Coordinates of C-alpha atoms in Angstrom, one line a residue:
M19 CA -135.6 67.9 29.5
N20 CA -137.0 68.2 25.9
T21 CA -137.0 65.7 23.1
D22 CA -133.8 66.9 21.4
E23 CA -131.8 66.6 24.7
L24 CA -133.1 63.0 25.2
N25 CA -132.1 62.1 21.7
A26 CA -128.6 63.5 22.2
L27 CA -128.2 61.7 25.5
E28 CA -129.2 58.3 23.9
A29 CA -126.8 58.9 21.0
T30 CA -124.0 59.6 23.4
L31 CA -124.7 56.5 25.5
A32 CA -124.8 54.3 22.3
F33 CA -121.5 55.8 21.1
F34 CA -119.7 54.9 24.4
D35 CA -121.2 51.4 24.3
T36 CA -119.9 50.9 20.8
C37 CA -116.4 52.1 21.8
D38 CA -116.2 49.7 24.7
D39 CA -117.3 46.7 22.5
V40 CA -114.7 47.5 19.8
V41 CA -111.9 48.0 22.3
T42 CA -112.7 44.7 24.0
E43 CA -112.7 42.9 20.6
F44 CA -109.4 44.5 19.6
S45 CA -107.6 43.7 22.9
S46 CA -108.9 40.0 23.0
G47 CA -108.2 39.4 19.4
H48 CA -104.6 40.7 19.5
S49 CA -103.5 37.6 21.5
S50 CA -105.5 35.0 19.6
D51 CA -105.4 33.5 16.2
E52 CA -108.7 35.2 15.0
S53 CA -107.5 38.8 15.6
S54 CA -106.9 39.6 12.0
H55 CA -110.3 38.2 11.0
S56 CA -112.3 40.3 13.5
V57 CA -110.4 43.5 12.7
H58 CA -110.7 43.2 9.0
N59 CA -114.5 42.6 9.3
M60 CA -114.9 46.1 10.8
S61 CA -115.7 48.9 8.4
A62 CA -113.5 51.9 8.0
E63 CA -116.2 54.3 9.2
T64 CA -116.7 52.4 12.5
I65 CA -113.0 52.4 13.2
T66 CA -112.8 56.1 12.5
D67 CA -115.7 56.9 14.8
V68 CA -114.2 54.8 17.5
A69 CA -110.8 56.5 17.2
V70 CA -112.4 60.0 17.3
G71 CA -114.6 58.9 20.3
L72 CA -111.6 57.6 22.2
L73 CA -109.5 60.7 21.6
T74 CA -112.4 62.9 22.7
N75 CA -113.1 60.8 25.8
S76 CA -109.4 60.8 26.8
S77 CA -109.3 64.6 26.6
N78 CA -112.2 64.8 29.0
P79 CA -111.0 64.1 32.6
R80 CA -114.6 63.8 33.9
G81 CA -115.6 61.0 31.6
H82 CA -113.7 58.3 33.5
V83 CA -113.6 57.7 37.2
S84 CA -111.1 55.2 38.4
A85 CA -111.7 52.5 41.0
A86 CA -109.0 54.1 43.2
A87 CA -111.0 57.4 43.3
E88 CA -114.2 55.5 44.3
E89 CA -112.2 53.7 47.0
I90 CA -111.0 57.1 48.3
V91 CA -114.5 58.3 48.7
R92 CA -115.4 55.1 50.7
V93 CA -112.4 55.4 52.9
K94 CA -113.2 59.0 53.7
A95 CA -116.7 58.0 54.7
K96 CA -115.3 55.3 57.0
L97 CA -113.1 57.9 58.7
E98 CA -116.1 59.8 59.8
V99 CA -117.5 56.8 61.7
P100 CA -116.8 57.3 65.4
G101 CA -114.8 54.6 67.3
R102 CA -113.1 53.1 64.1
N103 CA -109.4 52.4 63.8
R104 CA -108.4 55.6 61.9
S105 CA -104.6 54.8 61.5
R106 CA -105.3 51.9 59.2
D107 CA -107.8 53.9 57.2
L108 CA -105.4 56.8 56.9
Q109 CA -102.6 54.6 55.6
K110 CA -105.0 53.1 53.0
L111 CA -106.2 56.6 52.1
E112 CA -102.6 57.8 51.5
L113 CA -101.8 54.8 49.3
L114 CA -104.9 55.3 47.2
Q115 CA -104.1 59.0 46.8
L116 CA -100.6 58.1 45.6
R117 CA -102.0 55.5 43.2
V118 CA -104.3 58.1 41.7
E119 CA -101.5 60.6 41.3
A120 CA -99.3 58.0 39.7
E121 CA -102.1 57.1 37.2
A122 CA -102.5 60.8 36.4
L123 CA -98.8 61.2 35.9
Q124 CA -98.6 58.1 33.7
Q125 CA -101.5 59.3 31.6
R126 CA -99.9 62.8 31.2
V127 CA -96.6 61.2 30.1
E128 CA -98.4 59.1 27.5
E129 CA -100.2 62.2 26.2
L130 CA -97.0 64.1 25.9
Q131 CA -95.2 61.2 24.1
F132 CA -98.1 61.0 21.7
L133 CA -98.0 64.7 21.0
N134 CA -94.3 64.6 20.4
G135 CA -94.6 61.6 18.1
D136 CA -92.6 59.3 20.3
I137 CA -95.3 56.6 20.3
E138 CA -97.8 55.6 17.7
N139 CA -101.6 55.5 18.3
P140 CA -102.6 51.8 17.8
L141 CA -105.9 52.8 16.3
T142 CA -104.2 55.0 13.8
A143 CA -101.9 52.1 12.8
L144 CA -105.0 49.9 12.5
I145 CA -106.8 52.5 10.3
T146 CA -103.8 52.9 7.9
G147 CA -103.4 49.1 7.7
T148 CA -99.7 49.1 8.6
S149 CA -97.9 46.2 10.5
S150 CA -95.5 48.4 12.5
W151 CA -96.4 46.7 15.8
S152 CA -95.6 43.2 14.4
Q153 CA -92.4 44.5 12.8
R154 CA -91.3 46.0 16.0
S155 CA -92.0 42.8 17.8
D156 CA -89.9 40.9 15.3
E157 CA -87.1 43.4 15.7
I158 CA -87.2 43.0 19.5
R159 CA -87.2 39.2 19.2
R160 CA -84.3 39.3 16.7
G161 CA -82.3 41.7 18.9
A162 CA -82.9 39.4 21.9
W163 CA -81.6 36.3 20.0
Q164 CA -78.6 38.3 18.8
G165 CA -77.8 39.4 22.3
M166 CA -78.1 35.8 23.6
A167 CA -75.8 34.6 20.8
K168 CA -73.2 37.2 21.5
R169 CA -73.3 36.4 25.2
Q170 CA -73.0 32.7 24.5
K171 CA -70.0 33.3 22.3
K172 CA -68.4 35.5 24.9
L173 CA -69.0 32.8 27.6
R174 CA -67.5 30.1 25.3
K175 CA -64.4 32.2 24.7
E176 CA -64.0 32.8 28.4
A177 CA -64.5 29.1 29.1
E178 CA -61.9 28.1 26.5
S179 CA -59.4 30.6 28.0
E180 CA -60.0 29.3 31.5
N181 CA -59.6 25.7 30.3
E182 CA -56.3 26.6 28.6
Q183 CA -55.0 28.1 31.9
L184 CA -56.1 25.1 33.8
R185 CA -54.3 22.8 31.4
G186 CA -51.2 24.8 31.8
L187 CA -51.5 24.6 35.6
V188 CA -52.0 20.8 35.4
E189 CA -49.0 20.3 33.2
S190 CA -46.9 22.5 35.5
Q191 CA -48.1 20.5 38.6
L192 CA -47.3 17.2 36.8
K193 CA -43.8 18.4 36.1
T194 CA -43.3 19.5 39.7
V195 CA -44.6 16.2 41.0
K196 CA -42.3 14.3 38.6
T197 CA -39.3 16.3 39.8
L198 CA -40.2 15.8 43.5
K199 CA -40.7 12.1 42.9
R200 CA -37.3 11.8 41.2
L201 CA -35.6 13.8 44.1
F202 CA -37.2 11.5 46.7
Y203 CA -36.2 8.5 44.7
K204 CA -32.6 9.7 44.5
Q205 CA -32.6 10.4 48.2
G206 CA -33.9 6.9 49.0
M207 CA -31.5 5.1 46.7
A208 CA -28.6 7.1 48.2
K209 CA -29.5 5.6 51.6
I210 CA -30.0 2.1 50.2
N211 CA -26.7 2.0 48.3
P212 CA -24.1 3.7 50.6
G213 CA -21.2 1.8 48.8
L214 CA -21.4 4.0 45.7
S215 CA -18.8 6.7 45.2
R216 CA -20.3 10.1 46.1
G217 CA -17.1 12.1 45.9
R218 CA -15.5 13.7 42.9
N219 CA -16.9 12.3 39.7
A220 CA -14.1 12.1 37.2
S221 CA -16.3 10.9 34.3
I222 CA -18.2 14.2 34.4
I223 CA -15.0 16.2 33.7
S224 CA -14.5 16.2 29.9
D225 CA -11.4 14.6 28.6
G226 CA -11.4 17.1 25.8
P227 CA -12.5 16.9 22.2
S228 CA -9.3 15.1 21.1
Q229 CA -9.9 12.2 23.4
E230 CA -13.4 11.8 22.1
Y231 CA -12.1 11.8 18.5
K232 CA -9.7 9.0 19.4
V233 CA -12.4 6.9 20.9
L234 CA -14.7 7.4 17.9
E235 CA -11.9 6.7 15.4
K236 CA -11.0 3.5 17.2
L237 CA -14.6 2.4 17.3
S238 CA -15.0 3.1 13.6
R239 CA -11.9 1.0 12.7
N240 CA -13.5 -2.0 14.5
L241 CA -16.7 -1.9 12.4
N242 CA -15.3 -4.0 9.6
D243 CA -14.2 -6.6 12.1
L244 CA -17.7 -6.6 13.6
F245 CA -19.3 -7.1 10.2
S246 CA -17.0 -10.0 9.4
D247 CA -18.0 -11.7 12.6
T248 CA -21.8 -11.4 11.9
D249 CA -22.4 -14.9 10.7
S250 CA -20.3 -16.6 13.4
V251 CA -22.1 -14.5 16.1
F252 CA -25.6 -15.4 14.8
E253 CA -24.5 -19.1 14.5
S254 CA -23.3 -19.2 18.0
N255 CA -26.3 -17.6 19.7
G256 CA -28.8 -19.6 17.5
L257 CA -30.5 -16.6 15.8
R258 CA -29.5 -17.8 12.4
A259 CA -32.1 -20.6 12.5
I260 CA -34.9 -18.4 13.9
S261 CA -37.3 -16.8 11.4
S262 CA -40.3 -15.9 13.6
P263 CA -41.0 -13.3 16.3
F264 CA -38.6 -14.0 19.2
L265 CA -37.1 -12.2 22.2
Q266 CA -34.6 -13.4 24.8
V267 CA -32.2 -11.7 27.3
N268 CA -29.2 -13.6 28.6
K269 CA -26.9 -12.5 31.5
Q270 CA -23.6 -14.2 32.2
P271 CA -21.1 -13.1 34.9
L272 CA -17.6 -13.0 33.4
S273 CA -15.8 -12.0 36.7
A274 CA -16.4 -10.2 39.9
A275 CA -16.6 -6.9 38.2
N276 CA -17.6 -7.8 34.6
T277 CA -21.0 -9.1 33.3
R278 CA -22.1 -9.8 29.8
I279 CA -25.7 -9.1 28.6
D280 CA -27.0 -10.5 25.3
L281 CA -30.3 -9.2 23.8
L282 CA -31.6 -11.5 21.0
K283 CA -34.7 -10.5 19.0
C284 CA -36.5 -11.5 15.8
D285 CA -39.4 -9.7 14.1
V286 CA -41.2 -9.6 10.8
L287 CA -42.3 -6.4 9.0
P288 CA -44.5 -6.4 5.9
F289 CA -42.2 -4.0 3.9
E290 CA -39.4 -4.3 1.5
Y291 CA -36.1 -5.0 3.4
R292 CA -34.0 -2.3 1.6
T293 CA -36.5 0.4 2.5
V294 CA -36.6 -0.8 6.1
A295 CA -32.8 -0.9 6.3
K296 CA -32.5 2.7 4.9
I297 CA -35.0 4.1 7.4
F298 CA -33.3 2.2 10.3
A299 CA -29.9 3.7 9.3
D300 CA -31.4 7.2 9.1
K301 CA -33.0 6.9 12.5
M302 CA -29.6 5.6 13.9
A303 CA -28.0 8.8 12.5
S304 CA -30.6 11.3 13.6
N305 CA -32.1 10.1 16.9
F306 CA -29.0 10.9 18.9
E307 CA -28.0 14.4 17.6
S308 CA -26.7 16.7 20.3
E309 CA -24.4 19.7 20.9
E310 CA -21.5 17.3 21.4
D311 CA -21.8 16.1 17.8
K312 CA -20.7 19.5 16.5
H313 CA -17.1 18.8 17.6
I314 CA -16.9 15.5 15.6
P315 CA -14.7 15.9 12.5
S316 CA -16.7 16.0 9.3
N317 CA -14.5 13.5 7.5
L318 CA -15.4 10.9 10.2
K319 CA -19.1 11.6 9.7
E320 CA -18.8 11.2 6.0
N321 CA -17.5 7.6 6.3
V322 CA -19.6 6.2 9.2
V323 CA -22.3 7.3 11.6
A324 CA -20.5 8.8 14.7
R325 CA -22.4 10.1 17.7
A326 CA -21.4 11.6 21.0
T327 CA -24.2 12.5 23.4
T328 CA -25.3 12.3 27.0
L329 CA -28.7 10.7 27.7
E330 CA -30.5 11.3 31.0
L331 CA -33.1 8.7 32.0
E332 CA -35.2 8.3 35.2
Q333 CA -32.7 6.0 36.9
L334 CA -29.6 6.3 34.8
K335 CA -27.5 9.0 33.2
I336 CA -25.3 7.6 30.3
Q337 CA -22.6 9.1 28.2
F338 CA -22.7 7.6 24.7
R339 CA -19.9 7.3 22.3
F340 CA -20.7 5.0 19.3
T341 CA -20.2 4.5 15.6
G342 CA -22.2 2.6 13.0
Y343 CA -22.4 1.5 9.4
K344 CA -24.8 -0.2 7.0
Y345 CA -23.4 -3.0 4.8
A346 CA -25.3 -4.1 1.7
E347 CA -25.2 -7.7 0.5
V348 CA -27.2 -10.0 -1.7
K349 CA -30.7 -10.5 -0.3
R350 CA -29.8 -8.8 3.0
E351 CA -28.4 -5.6 4.6
V352 CA -26.4 -5.6 7.9
I353 CA -26.2 -2.6 10.3
V354 CA -23.4 -2.8 12.9
L355 CA -22.8 -0.6 15.9
S356 CA -19.8 -0.3 18.2
G357 CA -20.0 1.8 21.4
Q358 CA -17.9 2.7 24.4
N359 CA -20.1 4.3 27.1
K360 CA -19.9 5.5 30.6
L361 CA -22.4 5.5 33.5
L362 CA -22.5 8.9 35.1
E363 CA -25.4 8.4 37.5
A364 CA -27.2 5.3 38.8
F365 CA -30.4 5.6 40.9
G366 CA -29.9 9.3 41.4
V367 CA -26.3 8.9 42.8
A368 CA -23.2 10.0 40.9
V369 CA -20.9 7.0 40.1
D370 CA -17.4 6.8 38.7
G371 CA -15.6 4.1 36.8
I372 CA -18.7 2.1 35.6
R373 CA -18.3 1.5 31.8
Y374 CA -19.8 -0.8 29.3
Q375 CA -18.8 -1.9 25.8
E376 CA -21.5 -2.4 23.3
K377 CA -21.6 -4.4 20.0
S378 CA -24.7 -4.6 17.9
W379 CA -25.6 -6.5 14.8
C380 CA -29.0 -6.1 12.9
I381 CA -29.6 -8.2 9.9
L382 CA -32.5 -7.2 7.6
S383 CA -33.2 -9.8 5.0
E384 CA -35.9 -10.7 2.5
M385 CA -38.1 -13.4 4.0
S386 CA -40.4 -13.3 0.9
P387 CA -41.1 -10.6 -1.7
G388 CA -42.3 -7.5 0.3
V389 CA -41.6 -9.0 3.7
C390 CA -38.6 -8.1 5.9
L391 CA -37.1 -10.3 8.6
I392 CA -35.3 -8.5 11.4
Q393 CA -32.7 -10.4 13.4
L394 CA -31.0 -8.4 16.2
C395 CA -28.2 -9.2 18.5
I396 CA -26.9 -6.6 21.1
S397 CA -24.0 -7.7 23.3
V398 CA -23.1 -5.5 26.3
T399 CA -20.1 -6.0 28.6
L400 CA -20.5 -4.1 31.9
E401 CA -17.4 -3.3 33.9
A402 CA -18.0 -2.0 37.5
K403 CA -14.6 -2.0 39.3
P404 CA -15.0 0.7 42.0
L405 CA -17.9 -1.0 43.7
V406 CA -17.4 -2.3 47.3
D407 CA -17.1 -6.1 47.7
G408 CA -20.4 -7.8 48.2
R409 CA -22.4 -5.5 45.9
R410 CA -23.2 -8.1 43.3
G411 CA -26.9 -7.4 43.7
F412 CA -26.3 -3.8 42.6
V413 CA -24.5 -5.0 39.5
N414 CA -27.3 -7.4 38.7
K415 CA -29.8 -4.5 39.0
L416 CA -27.7 -2.4 36.6
C417 CA -27.6 -5.2 34.1
E418 CA -31.4 -5.5 34.3
L419 CA -31.8 -1.7 33.7
L420 CA -29.4 -1.7 30.8
A421 CA -31.1 -4.7 29.2
G422 CA -34.5 -3.0 29.6
F423 CA -33.1 0.2 28.2
K424 CA -31.7 -1.4 25.1
Q425 CA -34.9 -3.3 24.4
D426 CA -37.0 -0.1 24.9
M427 CA -34.7 1.9 22.7
F428 CA -34.8 -0.6 19.8
D429 CA -38.6 -1.0 20.1
S430 CA -39.0 2.8 20.0
V431 CA -36.9 3.1 16.8
Q432 CA -38.8 0.2 15.3
Q433 CA -42.1 1.9 16.0
E434 CA -40.9 5.1 14.4
V435 CA -39.7 3.1 11.3
E436 CA -43.1 1.4 11.0
R437 CA -44.9 4.8 11.3
D438 CA -42.8 6.3 8.6
L439 CA -43.3 3.3 6.3
L440 CA -47.1 3.4 6.9
R441 CA -47.2 7.2 6.0
A442 CA -45.1 6.6 2.9
S443 CA -47.3 3.7 1.7

């Protein structure tokens, strides 16, 4: 070997050593914070030489011998040793050959992609100074976040839809449980109270619109008499002297079939009494609207509040027929009600002939400027003729239910009035 050949060999070895050092610096600096500093310190000529060398080296298949190929040579040498377990060596040899073929195919695919322009040579991007790799990384990261956001939004919508379905199922189950509870209650009360009439219920059969008109007209004619008795009634029951919150229920048997219930109540509202009286009268006229009201003559509705409705409660079913009117006086307004009602069902059992007359007085007066004093008296007379003798306990139970119903109904109306006044203030 002459001097020129030795010089060429040394230059070639130095070139490959330089390529290995530069590639090592580039790969290690790409994942550290000092990558940009090490890359920028390299000269353009060095980078160009490295790129040309790598491309030349990659085109020469003899310039690189993989570890798998070396391992194949060693395994083949072991196969020639007599007495050795050849099956294990043959399996290892086959795996190594497949690995070499896979590496060759992967290298060929990368070369074809590079030739077609599908991928970009990282050294070329480094030479031109572009930031395509960082931009592509940002785009991939942004796409990943967008995908996660869309998936989260989809999952949230599915969860909301499922929750809505579950709420509907819960409401349906609650209604079913309530219906079953009521049916079981009716069945139990029918066994406890065998003395009630379970036959033909005459009160359910309508008496005709004309009969209802006569009842309402008669009740409306009694309103003036009720208003004239206001002071005497409040004087007799003691409400006239009470001006603080107060509640009392009195029950008095009048005969074997008749019982009188008196509900007495006082309360104070921090609002002007005329405004309170107006809203009370409006609630009295609107809270009991029903299909039956359409048959009431308009001339009767123009003069007084007239209502005909059927109210179904948990333990009672009541047919209401009542009229009312609001009278204005100096420093106070009086609302009077007169009703003639029927009991259609009690404790889930149809009953016949149980009626009760109702008279109500509600005085709304000025306790002080801007403060309203409410004084209420509800008098109910219950008549239960068709009951079997010895059923006084049943009558007392009905009286308790009616008293509680009247109290709850007035409290509900009062709460609605207070909410309306608070919204208006």
